[in-house]
PDB file of C-alpha atoms in Angstrom:
ATOM      1  CA  MET A  28       0.339  -0.264  -3.003  1.00  0.00           C
ATOM      2  CA  GLU A  29       3.251   1.892  -4.127  1.00  0.00           C
ATOM      3  CA  ARG A  30       2.922   0.589  -7.683  1.00  0.00           C
ATOM      4  CA  ARG A  31      -0.727   1.584  -7.556  1.00  0.00           C
ATOM      5  CA  PHE A  32       0.155   5.040  -6.193  1.00  0.00           C
ATOM      6  CA  THR A  33       2.685   5.489  -9.000  1.00  0.00           C
ATOM      7  CA  ILE A  34       0.155   4.590 -11.687  1.00  0.00           C
ATOM      8  CA  VAL A  35      -2.442   7.004 -10.298  1.00  0.00           C
ATOM      9  CA  LEU A  36      -0.213   9.833  -9.084  1.00  0.00           C
ATOM     10  CA  GLY A  37       3.122   9.366 -10.844  1.00  0.00           C
ATOM     11  CA  ASP A  38       4.745  11.755 -13.305  1.00  0.00           C
ATOM     12  CA  GLU A  39       5.895  11.148 -16.868  1.00  0.00           C
ATOM     13  CA  GLN A  40       9.189   9.707 -15.618  1.00  0.00           C
ATOM     14  CA  ASP A  41       7.296   7.033 -13.643  1.00  0.00           C
ATOM     15  CA  ARG A  42       9.190   7.874 -10.500  1.00  0.00           C
ATOM     16  CA  LEU A  43       7.981   5.774  -7.591  1.00  0.00           C
ATOM     17  CA  VAL A  44       5.328   7.383  -5.417  1.00  0.00           C
ATOM     18  CA  ASP A  45       6.079   5.833  -2.055  1.00  0.00           C
ATOM     19  CA  TRP A  46       3.788   5.236   0.912  1.00  0.00           C
ATOM     20  CA  GLY A  47       5.077   8.260   2.810  1.00  0.00           C
ATOM     21  CA  SER A  48       4.141  10.555  -0.070  1.00  0.00           C
ATOM     22  CA  VAL A  49       0.482   9.639   0.386  1.00  0.00           C
ATOM     23  CA  PHE A  50       0.133   8.848   4.106  1.00  0.00           C
ATOM     24  CA  ASN A  51       1.512  11.166   6.781  1.00  0.00           C
ATOM     25  CA  GLU A  52       3.781   8.888   8.804  1.00  0.00           C
ATOM     26  CA  ALA A  53       5.228  11.789  10.794  1.00  0.00           C
ATOM     27  CA  ARG A  54       2.500  11.132  13.367  1.00  0.00           C
ATOM     28  CA  GLU A  55       1.954   7.723  14.914  1.00  0.00           C
ATOM     29  CA  MET A  56      -1.358   5.986  15.320  1.00  0.00           C
ATOM     30  CA  PRO A  57      -2.406   4.764  18.801  1.00  0.00           C
ATOM     31  CA  GLY A  58      -0.113   2.063  20.133  1.00  0.00           C
ATOM     32  CA  HIS A  59       2.893   3.700  18.451  1.00  0.00           C
ATOM     33  CA  GLN A  60       1.946   2.132  15.132  1.00  0.00           C
ATOM     34  CA  THR A  61       2.589   3.575  11.716  1.00  0.00           C
ATOM     35  CA  LYS A  62      -0.488   3.985   9.540  1.00  0.00           C
ATOM     36  CA  TYR A  63       0.794   1.123   7.425  1.00  0.00           C
ATOM     37  CA  GLU A  64       0.971  -1.184  10.460  1.00  0.00           C
ATOM     38  CA  HIS A  65      -2.395   0.007  11.759  1.00  0.00           C
ATOM     39  CA  MET A  66      -4.104  -0.728   8.452  1.00  0.00           C
ATOM     40  CA  ARG A  67      -2.211  -3.961   7.814  1.00  0.00           C
ATOM     41  CA  ASP A  68      -3.312  -5.439  11.144  1.00  0.00           C
ATOM     42  CA  ARG A  69      -6.966  -4.925  10.181  1.00  0.00           C
ATOM     43  CA  THR A  70      -6.685  -6.974   6.988  1.00  0.00           C
ATOM     44  CA  TYR A  71      -5.962 -10.581   6.061  1.00  0.00           C
ATOM     45  CA  LEU A  72      -2.849  -9.313   4.232  1.00  0.00           C
ATOM     46  CA  ARG A  73      -4.709  -9.509   0.922  1.00  0.00           C
ATOM     47  CA  PRO A  74      -4.091  -6.729  -1.625  1.00  0.00           C
ATOM     48  CA  ARG A  75      -7.819  -6.155  -2.092  1.00  0.00           C
ATOM     49  CA  ASP A  76      -8.242  -5.528   1.640  1.00  0.00           C
ATOM     50  CA  PHE A  77      -5.453  -2.966   1.666  1.00  0.00           C
ATOM     51  CA  ILE A  78      -6.762  -1.239  -1.451  1.00  0.00           C
ATOM     52  CA  LYS A  79     -10.250  -1.016   0.054  1.00  0.00           C
ATOM     53  CA  PHE A  80      -8.933   0.419   3.333  1.00  0.00           C
ATOM     54  CA  ALA A  81      -6.794   2.962   1.464  1.00  0.00           C
ATOM     55  CA  ASN A  82      -9.778   4.022  -0.643  1.00  0.00           C
ATOM     56  CA  CYS A  83     -11.921   4.432   2.494  1.00  0.00           C
ATOM     57  CA  ALA A  84      -9.194   6.603   4.029  1.00  0.00           C
ATOM     58  CA  LEU A  85      -8.896   8.583   0.797  1.00  0.00           C
ATOM     59  CA  ALA A  86     -12.636   9.296   0.833  1.00  0.00           C
ATOM     60  CA  ARG A  87     -12.424  10.588   4.403  1.00  0.00           C
ATOM     61  CA  TYR A  88      -9.383  12.685   3.464  1.00  0.00           C
ATOM     62  CA  LYS A  89     -11.254  14.288   0.568  1.00  0.00           C
ATOM     63  CA  GLU A  90     -14.147  15.170   2.881  1.00  0.00           C
ATOM     64  CA  ARG A  91     -11.766  16.751   5.378  1.00  0.00           C
ATOM     65  CA  ALA A  92      -9.691  18.542   2.755  1.00  0.00           C
ATOM     66  CA  GLY A  93     -12.850  20.061   1.351  1.00  0.00           C
ATOM     67  CA  THR A  94     -13.676  21.948   4.543  1.00  0.00           C
ATOM     68  CA  PRO A  95     -12.395  25.560   4.783  1.00  0.00           C
ATOM     69  CA  SER A  96     -10.671  25.007   8.138  1.00  0.00           C
ATOM     70  CA  GLU A  97      -8.650  22.062   6.837  1.00  0.00           C
ATOM     71  CA  SER A  98      -8.029  22.830   3.174  1.00  0.00           C
ATOM     72  CA  ASP A  99      -4.658  24.473   3.786  1.00  0.00           C
ATOM     73  CA  HIS A 100      -3.382  21.693   6.067  1.00  0.00           C
ATOM     74  CA  ALA A 101      -4.631  18.446   4.502  1.00  0.00           C
ATOM     75  CA  GLU A 102      -1.614  17.592   2.364  1.00  0.00           C
ATOM     76  CA  LYS A 103      -1.621  13.863   3.110  1.00  0.00           C
ATOM     77  CA  ILE A 104      -3.932  11.192   4.487  1.00  0.00           C
ATOM     78  CA  ASP A 105      -3.581  11.522   8.253  1.00  0.00           C
ATOM     79  CA  ASN A 106      -4.531   9.765  11.504  1.00  0.00           C
ATOM     80  CA  VAL A 107      -8.036  11.198  11.554  1.00  0.00           C
ATOM     81  CA  ASP A 108      -8.735   9.928   8.033  1.00  0.00           C
ATOM     82  CA  VAL A 109      -7.576   6.399   8.809  1.00  0.00           C
ATOM     83  CA  HIS A 110      -9.564   6.424  12.051  1.00  0.00           C
ATOM     84  CA  ASN A 111     -12.717   7.658  10.330  1.00  0.00           C
ATOM     85  CA  ALA A 112     -12.314   5.008   7.606  1.00  0.00           C
ATOM     86  CA  ARG A 113     -12.383   2.097  10.027  1.00  0.00           C
ATOM     87  CA  VAL A 114     -16.164   1.705  10.292  1.00  0.00           C
ATOM     88  CA  GLU A 115     -16.666   1.509   6.525  1.00  0.00           C
ATOM     89  CA  PHE A 116     -13.723  -0.854   6.143  1.00  0.00           C
ATOM     90  CA  SER A 117     -14.856  -3.062   9.036  1.00  0.00           C
ATOM     91  CA  GLU A 118     -18.288  -3.486   7.449  1.00  0.00           C
ATOM     92  CA  TYR A 119     -16.654  -4.397   4.138  1.00  0.00           C
ATOM     93  CA  PHE A 120     -14.300  -6.820   5.885  1.00  0.00           C
ATOM     94  CA  LEU A 121     -17.126  -8.797   7.496  1.00  0.00           C
ATOM     95  CA  ARG A 122     -18.996  -8.968   4.172  1.00  0.00           C
ATOM     96  CA  GLU A 123     -15.890 -10.404   2.542  1.00  0.00           C
ATOM     97  CA  ILE A 124     -15.573 -13.020   5.272  1.00  0.00           C
ATOM     98  CA  ASP A 125     -19.265 -13.903   4.933  1.00  0.00           C
ATOM     99  CA  ASP A 126     -18.804 -14.722   1.249  1.00  0.00           C
ATOM    100  CA  GLU A 127     -16.033 -17.195   2.072  1.00  0.00           C
ATOM    101  CA  VAL A 128     -17.136 -18.694   5.394  1.00  0.00           C
ATOM    102  CA  HIS A 129     -20.908 -19.164   5.126  1.00  0.00           C
ATOM    103  CA  LYS A 130     -20.759 -22.390   3.090  1.00  0.00           C
ATOM    104  CA  HIS A 131     -18.216 -23.949   5.471  1.00  0.00           C
ATOM    105  CA  MET A 132     -19.653 -22.705   8.766  1.00  0.00           C
ATOM    106  CA  PRO A 133     -23.312 -21.807   8.160  1.00  0.00           C
ATOM    107  CA  ASP A 134     -23.969 -21.002  11.826  1.00  0.00           C
ATOM    108  CA  TYR A 135     -20.989 -18.683  12.228  1.00  0.00           C
ATOM    109  CA  GLU A 136     -23.209 -15.629  12.767  1.00  0.00           C
ATOM    110  CA  GLN A 137     -24.575 -17.220  15.947  1.00  0.00           C
ATOM    111  CA  GLN A 138     -21.031 -17.672  17.191  1.00  0.00           C
ATOM    112  CA  LEU A 139     -20.209 -14.059  16.348  1.00  0.00           C
ATOM    113  CA  ASP A 140     -23.207 -13.082  18.476  1.00  0.00           C
ATOM    114  CA  VAL A 141     -21.456 -14.737  21.415  1.00  0.00           C
ATOM    115  CA  LEU A 142     -18.367 -12.638  20.727  1.00  0.00           C
ATOM    116  CA  ARG A 143     -20.531  -9.520  20.451  1.00  0.00           C
ATOM    117  CA  ALA A 144     -22.050 -10.318  23.824  1.00  0.00           C
ATOM    118  CA  LEU A 145     -18.568 -10.218  25.343  1.00  0.00           C
ATOM    119  CA  GLY A 146     -18.281  -6.642  24.061  1.00  0.00           C
ATOM    120  CA  LYS A 147     -14.477  -6.504  23.919  1.00  0.00           C
ATOM    121  CA  TRP A 148     -11.790  -7.589  21.502  1.00  0.00           C
ATOM    122  CA  GLN A 149      -9.736  -9.565  24.055  1.00  0.00           C
ATOM    123  CA  PHE A 150     -11.312 -12.164  26.325  1.00  0.00           C
ATOM    124  CA  GLU A 151     -10.608 -15.105  28.603  1.00  0.00           C
ATOM    125  CA  LEU A 152     -11.729 -18.665  27.935  1.00  0.00           C
ATOM    126  CA  GLY A 153     -14.060 -18.631  30.941  1.00  0.00           C
ATOM    127  CA  GLU A 154     -15.802 -15.502  29.680  1.00  0.00           C
ATOM    128  CA  PHE A 155     -16.499 -17.124  26.318  1.00  0.00           C
ATOM    129  CA  GLN A 156     -17.708 -20.354  27.900  1.00  0.00           C
ATOM    130  CA  ALA A 157     -20.189 -18.484  30.114  1.00  0.00           C
ATOM    131  CA  ALA A 158     -21.502 -16.345  27.237  1.00  0.00           C
ATOM    132  CA  TYR A 159     -21.769 -19.374  24.947  1.00  0.00           C
ATOM    133  CA  VAL A 160     -23.765 -21.429  27.457  1.00  0.00           C
ATOM    134  CA  ALA A 161     -26.025 -18.451  28.197  1.00  0.00           C
ATOM    135  CA  GLN A 162     -26.837 -17.873  24.529  1.00  0.00           C
ATOM    136  CA  GLN A 163     -26.896 -21.471  23.336  1.00  0.00           C
ATOM    137  CA  PRO A 164     -27.794 -23.665  26.346  1.00  0.00           C
ATOM    138  CA  ARG A 165     -28.785 -26.636  24.164  1.00  0.00           C
ATOM    139  CA  ALA A 166     -25.774 -26.544  21.872  1.00  0.00           C
ATOM    140  CA  GLN A 167     -24.226 -29.914  21.057  1.00  0.00           C
ATOM    141  CA  ILE A 168     -20.790 -28.480  20.270  1.00  0.00           C
ATOM    142  CA  SER A 169     -18.395 -27.527  23.043  1.00  0.00           C
ATOM    143  CA  PRO A 170     -17.098 -23.959  23.467  1.00  0.00           C
ATOM    144  CA  ILE A 171     -13.555 -25.151  22.665  1.00  0.00           C
ATOM    145  CA  GLU A 172     -14.730 -26.627  19.357  1.00  0.00           C
ATOM    146  CA  ILE A 173     -16.452 -23.337  18.493  1.00  0.00           C
ATOM    147  CA  LEU A 174     -13.294 -21.376  19.283  1.00  0.00           C
ATOM    148  CA  GLU A 175     -11.304 -23.724  17.060  1.00  0.00           C
ATOM    149  CA  ARG A 176     -13.738 -23.151  14.193  1.00  0.00           C
ATOM    150  CA  LEU A 177     -13.536 -19.386  14.669  1.00  0.00           C
ATOM    151  CA  TYR A 178      -9.754 -19.687  14.658  1.00  0.00           C
ATOM    152  CA  GLN A 179      -9.784 -21.645  11.397  1.00  0.00           C
ATOM    153  CA  PHE A 180     -11.288 -18.621   9.652  1.00  0.00           C
ATOM    154  CA  SER A 181      -9.173 -16.094  11.605  1.00  0.00           C
ATOM    155  CA  PHE A 182     -12.114 -14.531  13.421  1.00  0.00           C
ATOM    156  CA  ILE A 183      -9.999 -14.981  16.538  1.00  0.00           C
ATOM    157  CA  GLY A 184      -6.392 -15.630  17.509  1.00  0.00           C
ATOM    158  CA  PHE A 185      -5.116 -17.357  20.635  1.00  0.00           C
ATOM    159  CA  TYR A 186      -2.473 -16.087  23.032  1.00  0.00           C
ATOM    160  CA  ARG A 187       0.829 -17.925  23.012  1.00  0.00           C
ATOM    161  CA  ALA A 188       3.301 -17.105  25.737  1.00  0.00           C
ATOM    162  CA  GLY A 189       6.971 -16.728  24.911  1.00  0.00           C
ATOM    163  CA  GLY A 190       9.838 -18.541  26.570  1.00  0.00           C
ATOM    164  CA  ARG A 191       9.357 -21.916  24.857  1.00  0.00           C
ATOM    165  CA  GLY A 192      11.640 -21.292  21.916  1.00  0.00           C
ATOM    166  CA  PHE A 193       8.985 -19.318  20.052  1.00  0.00           C
ATOM    167  CA  GLY A 194      10.198 -15.819  20.858  1.00  0.00           C
ATOM    168  CA  GLY A 195       8.000 -13.169  22.485  1.00  0.00           C
ATOM    169  CA  SER A 196       4.420 -13.614  23.612  1.00  0.00           C
ATOM    170  CA  GLU A 197       1.821 -12.843  20.953  1.00  0.00           C
ATOM    171  CA  TYR A 198      -1.642 -13.597  19.623  1.00  0.00           C
ATOM    172  CA  MET A 199      -1.523 -16.170  16.858  1.00  0.00           C
ATOM    173  CA  PHE A 200      -3.878 -15.871  13.862  1.00  0.00           C
ATOM    174  CA  ARG A 201      -4.213 -18.527  11.186  1.00  0.00           C
ATOM    175  CA  TYR A 202      -4.089 -16.055   8.283  1.00  0.00           C
ATOM    176  CA  ARG A 203      -0.551 -15.192   9.389  1.00  0.00           C
ATOM    177  CA  GLU A 204       0.534 -18.733  10.304  1.00  0.00           C
ATOM    178  CA  PRO A 205      -1.519 -21.103   8.092  1.00  0.00           C
ATOM    179  CA  ARG A 206       0.261 -24.224   9.361  1.00  0.00           C
ATOM    180  CA  LEU A 207      -0.182 -23.431  13.051  1.00  0.00           C
ATOM    181  CA  ARG A 208      -2.883 -25.513  14.700  1.00  0.00           C
ATOM    182  CA  PHE A 209      -5.299 -24.203  17.265  1.00  0.00           C
ATOM    183  CA  ASP A 210      -4.125 -24.593  20.860  1.00  0.00           C
ATOM    184  CA  PRO A 211      -7.020 -26.112  22.883  1.00  0.00           C
ATOM    185  CA  THR A 212      -5.196 -25.262  26.118  1.00  0.00           C
ATOM    186  CA  ALA A 213      -5.087 -21.512  25.365  1.00  0.00           C
ATOM    187  CA  GLY A 214      -6.774 -19.335  27.962  1.00  0.00           C
ATOM    188  CA  ARG A 215      -6.781 -15.929  26.256  1.00  0.00           C
ATOM    189  CA  PHE A 216      -8.042 -14.848  22.866  1.00  0.00           C
ATOM    190  CA  ARG A 217      -8.268 -11.784  20.659  1.00  0.00           C
ATOM    191  CA  ILE A 218     -10.849 -10.993  17.991  1.00  0.00           C
ATOM    192  CA  HIS A 219      -9.411  -9.856  14.670  1.00  0.00           C
ATOM    193  CA  PRO A 220      -8.934  -6.049  14.823  1.00  0.00           C
ATOM    194  CA  GLY A 221     -10.695  -5.592  11.479  1.00  0.00           C
ATOM    195  CA  LEU A 222     -13.949  -6.647  13.153  1.00  0.00           C
ATOM    196  CA  ILE A 223     -13.849  -4.261  16.120  1.00  0.00           C
ATOM    197  CA  GLU A 224     -16.078  -1.570  14.633  1.00  0.00           C
ATOM    198  CA  VAL A 225     -18.625  -3.746  12.839  1.00  0.00           C
ATOM    199  CA  MET A 226     -19.099  -5.853  15.977  1.00  0.00           C
ATOM    200  CA  GLY A 227     -19.242  -2.873  18.336  1.00  0.00           C
ATOM    201  CA  LEU A 228     -16.330  -4.045  20.496  1.00  0.00           C
ATOM    202  CA  LYS A 229     -14.263  -2.116  23.001  1.00  0.00           C
ATOM    203  CA  ARG A 230     -10.482  -2.295  22.934  1.00  0.00           C
ATOM    204  CA  ALA A 231     -10.101  -1.929  26.701  1.00  0.00           C
TER     205      ALA A 231
END
């Protein structure tokens, strides 16, 4: 990203234009995250995802900077710009996933409908099982198998408690740990943060 900033914004000496020159990191995002962390967690760590998110935030910044009340204060991309960029980025993110997943899991949209019915980005196994049975009462595949498929494409991550030599407790996503297998005994799950807006989920 900084190489890209330098190409677009750099001077004749090609001095590096760093992240903090473009994004205002003096103010934290919710959850005490930097803007870099906030945006990173909503991607699959692919450069094209990050570039798209940054461009969405830049567009929102330009809109804000163009208003009389903000023109003198909008020196960098700020919290409000990143926040306002999330809907556009989330829609893009799901389209990108669709291009890759549809041929491997043609019915994935039906499974996403179950997640939408839950209405929140973190859920318990029992909640998913009840929603799955209610929406697909004649399904031949078990809820655990569906969760494993969703995990394979990083739609969801499972909660792994610390204290077993793994370090702290955290939600495990396959895009971060490609060799980590799904845990069929997991009881808590989290939907990828990049899908929150496009799926209409609540964080609470």
